[in-house]
Amino acid sequence: MTSLEDLPLRSDLRGLTPYGAPQLHVPVTLNVNENTHTIPEPVALDIVSNLARALLTINRYPDREFSELRDRLAGYLGHGLTRENIWAANGSNEVLQHILQAFGGPGRSLLGFVPTYSMYSILAAGTGTRWIAADRDADFELTPATAADWVTKTQPDIVFLCSPNNPTGTPLSLETIEAVYAASSGIVVVDEAYAEFGARGTPSALSLLPGRERLLVSRTMSKAFAFAGARVGYLAADPAVTDALRLVRLPYHLSALTQAAANAALAHSAEMLAMVDDIRDQRDRLVTELTRLGYAPHRSGSNFVLFGGVENPRATFDALLADGVLIRDVGIPGHLRVSAGTEAETSAFLDALARLEPPVGPVPTNAIESIN
Ligand SMILES: *Cc1c(COP(=O)(O)O)cnc(C)c1O
């Protein structure tokens, strides 16, 4: 067998590692921010009948313009959006790839604020786009001034803003998005993969779209919609942007089965989103209980929590895994990330963590005296 080194691989891909969250079969899987609730059975049955209908014409290519799906996504998003504003693909990962294919590429750059979603730099590499890693403020926050300064300083062709940010959970203010847009002359993408989990009344970047033709807001059905396995992501933007993305997509990129499944699911969006309140409660419970256990959780507007105060993340990760609980080591020193699961899964995680050695926090002065 040949090795990677023996192949005439593109030189800019040599030495890179692929995206690789572990896919392990353990009782409690809280590592990739999935919605761990299954979809309601009546909705599943409706999806099955729509799939059956689609199969009757599967000998033909699917609707290349996925018109019904775009209508339904526009209806779901509201904000006066119509079919012309909507783009969709096999997961928002593919939507983001289309953006880089159309607006990035060799000689162009993509700015992101790290730590952020690991796929951004991987997609940049795959499309030959230069990745610029900018810093955040304390506690992973991102103020309008910090963000705009980086844009002014680096003049990127594209900016990816993750709102709320993965893996930190940090919500992003509309003021920061406006400041980045004003400082930039390129494409500004707001990745709202977790938007539905935000605190009630949290405004979406969709409200900023009118008059901002370089602003793109991406969403996914993978998280709140409990549809990760179906692979449906989408974005809203000026119709000229969706025209640009048509230049780079593969013809018929959304299969007839994907479209049929998503259309049926969107016809039941209220039922599909019924567990979001529950997940939010479990997220808030994680923050409270992690604090009680002596860890330092960060504020989160998503369905996961990043927590600090972990003396040895690898050891804690391994110990939890041995106890049947899979979470995520995102490579931030002293931190681990956990998704909010069902009440039972969240309890299993918290109980397993409580059984471990307590975290080593700052040692109180009187304790030091008593050691002496
Ligand atoms: C999970 C996630 C996505 C969604 O990816 P899909 O391809 O739609 O499953 C996008 N962006 C971020 C930041 C994510 O965490």
Coordinates of N, CA and C in Angstrom, one line a residue, residues 162-263:
C162 N -18.8 33.5 13.9 CA -19.6 32.4 14.4 C -20.4 32.9 15.6
S163 N -21.8 32.8 15.4 CA -22.6 33.5 16.4 C -23.8 32.6 16.8
P164 N -23.9 32.0 18.0 CA -22.8 32.0 19.0 C -21.6 31.2 18.5
N165 N -20.5 31.5 19.2 CA -19.3 30.8 18.7 C -19.1 29.4 19.2
N166 N -18.7 28.5 18.3 CA -18.3 27.2 18.6 C -16.8 27.2 18.6
P167 N -16.0 26.7 19.5 CA -16.5 25.8 20.6 C -16.7 26.5 22.0
T168 N -16.8 27.9 22.0 CA -16.8 28.6 23.3 C -18.3 28.8 23.7
G169 N -19.2 28.8 22.8 CA -20.6 29.1 23.2 C -21.0 30.6 23.2
T170 N -19.9 31.5 23.1 CA -20.1 32.9 23.3 C -21.0 33.6 22.3
P171 N -22.1 34.2 22.8 CA -23.0 35.0 21.9 C -22.2 36.1 21.3
L172 N -22.7 36.6 20.1 CA -22.0 37.7 19.4 C -23.1 38.8 19.3
S173 N -22.7 40.1 19.6 CA -23.7 41.2 19.5 C -23.8 41.6 18.0
L174 N -25.0 42.2 17.7 CA -25.2 42.7 16.4 C -24.3 43.9 16.1
E175 N -23.9 44.6 17.2 CA -23.0 45.7 17.1 C -21.6 45.3 16.5
T176 N -21.2 44.1 16.9 CA -19.9 43.6 16.4 C -20.0 43.2 14.9
I177 N -21.2 42.6 14.6 CA -21.4 42.3 13.2 C -21.4 43.6 12.3
E178 N -22.2 44.6 12.8 CA -22.3 45.8 12.1 C -20.9 46.5 11.9
A179 N -20.1 46.4 13.0 CA -18.8 47.0 12.9 C -17.8 46.3 11.9
V180 N -17.9 45.0 11.9 CA -17.1 44.2 11.0 C -17.5 44.5 9.5
Y181 N -18.8 44.6 9.3 CA -19.3 44.9 8.0 C -18.9 46.3 7.5
A182 N -18.9 47.2 8.4 CA -18.6 48.6 8.1 C -17.1 48.7 7.8
A183 N -16.3 47.9 8.5 CA -14.8 48.0 8.3 C -14.3 47.2 7.1
S184 N -15.2 46.3 6.6 CA -14.8 45.4 5.5 C -15.3 45.8 4.2
S185 N -14.6 45.5 3.1 CA -15.1 45.7 1.8 C -15.4 44.3 1.1
G186 N -15.3 43.3 1.9 CA -15.5 41.9 1.4 C -16.8 41.3 1.9
I187 N -16.8 39.9 1.8 CA -17.9 39.2 2.2 C -17.9 38.9 3.7
V188 N -19.0 39.1 4.4 CA -19.1 38.9 5.8 C -20.2 37.8 6.1
V189 N -19.7 36.7 6.6 CA -20.6 35.6 6.9 C -20.9 35.4 8.4
V190 N -22.1 35.4 8.8 CA -22.5 35.1 10.1 C -23.0 33.7 10.2
D191 N -22.3 32.8 10.9 CA -22.7 31.4 11.0 C -23.5 31.3 12.2
E192 N -24.8 31.2 12.0 CA -25.8 31.1 13.1 C -26.3 29.6 13.2
A193 N -25.4 28.7 13.3 CA -25.7 27.3 13.4 C -26.5 27.0 14.6
Y194 N -26.3 27.8 15.7 CA -27.0 27.5 17.0 C -28.0 28.6 17.3
A195 N -28.5 29.4 16.3 CA -29.3 30.5 16.6 C -30.5 30.2 17.4
E196 N -31.2 29.0 17.2 CA -32.4 28.7 17.9 C -32.2 28.5 19.4
F197 N -31.0 28.3 19.8 CA -30.8 28.0 21.2 C -30.5 29.3 22.0
G198 N -30.5 30.5 21.4 CA -30.2 31.7 22.0 C -31.2 32.1 23.0
A199 N -30.9 33.0 23.9 CA -31.9 33.4 24.9 C -33.1 34.1 24.1
R200 N -34.3 33.9 24.7 CA -35.5 34.5 24.0 C -35.3 35.9 23.7
G201 N -35.6 36.3 22.5 CA -35.5 37.7 22.1 C -34.2 38.1 21.6
T202 N -33.2 37.2 21.5 CA -31.9 37.4 20.9 C -32.1 37.7 19.4
P203 N -31.7 38.9 19.0 CA -31.9 39.2 17.5 C -31.0 38.4 16.6
S204 N -31.5 38.1 15.5 CA -30.7 37.3 14.5 C -30.0 38.4 13.6
A205 N -28.8 38.0 13.0 CA -28.2 38.8 12.0 C -29.0 39.0 10.8
L206 N -30.1 38.1 10.6 CA -31.0 38.3 9.5 C -31.6 39.7 9.5
S207 N -31.8 40.3 10.7 CA -32.3 41.6 10.8 C -31.4 42.7 10.2
L208 N -30.1 42.3 10.0 CA -29.2 43.3 9.4 C -29.1 43.2 7.9
L209 N -29.8 42.2 7.3 CA -29.6 42.0 5.8 C -30.0 43.1 4.9
P210 N -31.1 43.8 5.2 CA -31.5 44.9 4.3 C -30.5 45.9 4.1
G211 N -30.1 46.2 2.9 CA -29.1 47.2 2.6 C -27.6 46.8 2.7
R212 N -27.4 45.5 3.1 CA -26.1 45.0 3.2 C -25.9 43.8 2.3
E213 N -25.5 44.1 1.0 CA -25.5 43.0 0.0 C -24.3 42.1 0.1
R214 N -23.3 42.4 1.0 CA -22.2 41.6 1.2 C -22.3 40.7 2.5
L215 N -23.5 40.8 3.1 CA -23.7 40.1 4.4 C -24.4 38.8 4.1
L216 N -23.9 37.6 4.6 CA -24.5 36.3 4.4 C -24.8 35.7 5.8
V217 N -26.0 35.2 6.0 CA -26.3 34.6 7.3 C -26.6 33.1 7.1
S218 N -25.7 32.2 7.6 CA -25.9 30.8 7.4 C -26.5 30.1 8.6
R219 N -27.3 29.1 8.3 CA -28.0 28.3 9.3 C -27.9 26.8 8.9
T220 N -28.4 26.0 9.8 CA -28.4 24.6 9.5 C -29.6 23.9 10.2
M221 N -30.0 22.8 9.6 CA -31.0 21.9 10.2 C -30.4 20.9 11.1
S222 N -29.0 20.9 11.2 CA -28.3 19.8 12.0 C -28.5 19.9 13.5
K223 N -28.7 21.1 14.0 CA -28.7 21.2 15.5 C -30.1 21.3 16.1
A224 N -30.7 22.5 16.1 CA -32.0 22.6 16.7 C -33.0 21.7 16.1
F225 N -33.0 21.5 14.7 CA -33.9 20.7 14.0 C -33.7 19.2 14.2
A226 N -32.7 18.8 14.8 CA -32.5 17.4 15.0 C -32.4 16.6 13.7
F227 N -31.7 17.2 12.7 CA -31.7 16.6 11.4 C -30.2 16.4 10.9
A228 N -29.3 16.2 11.8 CA -27.9 16.2 11.4 C -27.6 15.2 10.3
G229 N -28.2 14.0 10.4 CA -28.0 12.9 9.5 C -28.5 13.2 8.1
A230 N -29.4 14.1 8.0 CA -30.0 14.4 6.6 C -29.1 15.3 5.8
R231 N -28.2 16.1 6.5 CA -27.3 17.0 5.8 C -28.0 18.1 5.1
V232 N -28.6 19.1 5.8 CA -29.2 20.2 5.2 C -28.8 21.5 5.9
G233 N -28.0 22.4 5.2 CA -27.7 23.7 5.7 C -28.1 24.7 4.7
Y234 N -28.2 26.0 5.1 CA -28.7 27.0 4.1 C -28.2 28.4 4.5
L235 N -28.5 29.3 3.7 CA -28.1 30.7 4.0 C -29.1 31.7 3.4
A236 N -29.1 32.9 4.0 CA -29.9 34.0 3.5 C -29.0 35.1 3.1
A237 N -29.2 35.7 2.0 CA -28.4 36.8 1.5 C -29.1 37.5 0.3
D238 N -28.4 38.5 -0.2 CA -28.9 39.2 -1.4 C -29.0 38.2 -2.5
P239 N -30.0 38.3 -3.4 CA -30.1 37.4 -4.5 C -28.9 37.3 -5.4
A240 N -28.1 38.4 -5.5 CA -26.9 38.4 -6.3 C -25.9 37.4 -5.7
V241 N -25.9 37.2 -4.4 CA -25.0 36.3 -3.7 C -25.4 34.8 -4.1
T242 N -26.7 34.5 -4.1 CA -27.1 33.2 -4.5 C -26.8 32.9 -5.9
D243 N -26.9 33.9 -6.8 CA -26.5 33.8 -8.2 C -25.0 33.4 -8.3
A244 N -24.2 34.0 -7.4 CA -22.7 33.7 -7.4 C -22.5 32.3 -7.0
L245 N -23.2 31.8 -6.0 CA -23.0 30.4 -5.5 C -23.4 29.4 -6.6
R246 N -24.4 29.8 -7.4 CA -24.8 28.9 -8.5 C -23.6 28.5 -9.5
L247 N -22.6 29.4 -9.5 CA -21.5 29.2 -10.4 C -20.6 28.1 -9.9
V248 N -20.6 27.8 -8.6 CA -19.6 26.8 -8.1 C -20.3 25.5 -7.6
R249 N -21.6 25.5 -7.4 CA -22.2 24.2 -6.9 C -22.2 23.2 -8.0
L250 N -22.2 21.9 -7.6 CA -22.3 20.8 -8.6 C -23.8 20.8 -9.1
P251 N -24.0 20.5 -10.3 CA -25.4 20.4 -10.7 C -26.2 19.3 -9.9
Y252 N -27.4 19.6 -9.5 CA -28.2 18.7 -8.7 C -27.5 18.3 -7.4
H253 N -26.9 19.3 -6.8 CA -26.1 18.9 -5.5 C -27.0 18.4 -4.4
L254 N -28.3 18.9 -4.4 CA -29.2 18.4 -3.3 C -30.1 17.3 -3.9
S255 N -29.9 16.1 -3.4 CA -30.6 14.9 -4.0 C -32.1 15.1 -3.8
A256 N -32.9 14.4 -4.6 CA -34.4 14.5 -4.5 C -34.8 14.0 -3.1
L257 N -34.0 13.0 -2.5 CA -34.4 12.5 -1.2 C -34.1 13.5 -0.1
T258 N -33.0 14.2 -0.2 CA -32.7 15.2 0.7 C -33.8 16.3 0.7
Q259 N -34.1 16.8 -0.5 CA -35.1 17.8 -0.6 C -36.5 17.3 -0.1
A260 N -36.8 16.1 -0.4 CA -38.1 15.6 0.1 C -38.1 15.5 1.6
A261 N -37.1 15.0 2.2 CA -37.0 14.9 3.7 C -37.1 16.3 4.3
A262 N -36.3 17.2 3.8 CA -36.2 18.6 4.4 C -37.6 19.3 4.3
N263 N -38.2 19.1 3.1 CA -39.5 19.8 2.9 C -40.5 19.3 3.9

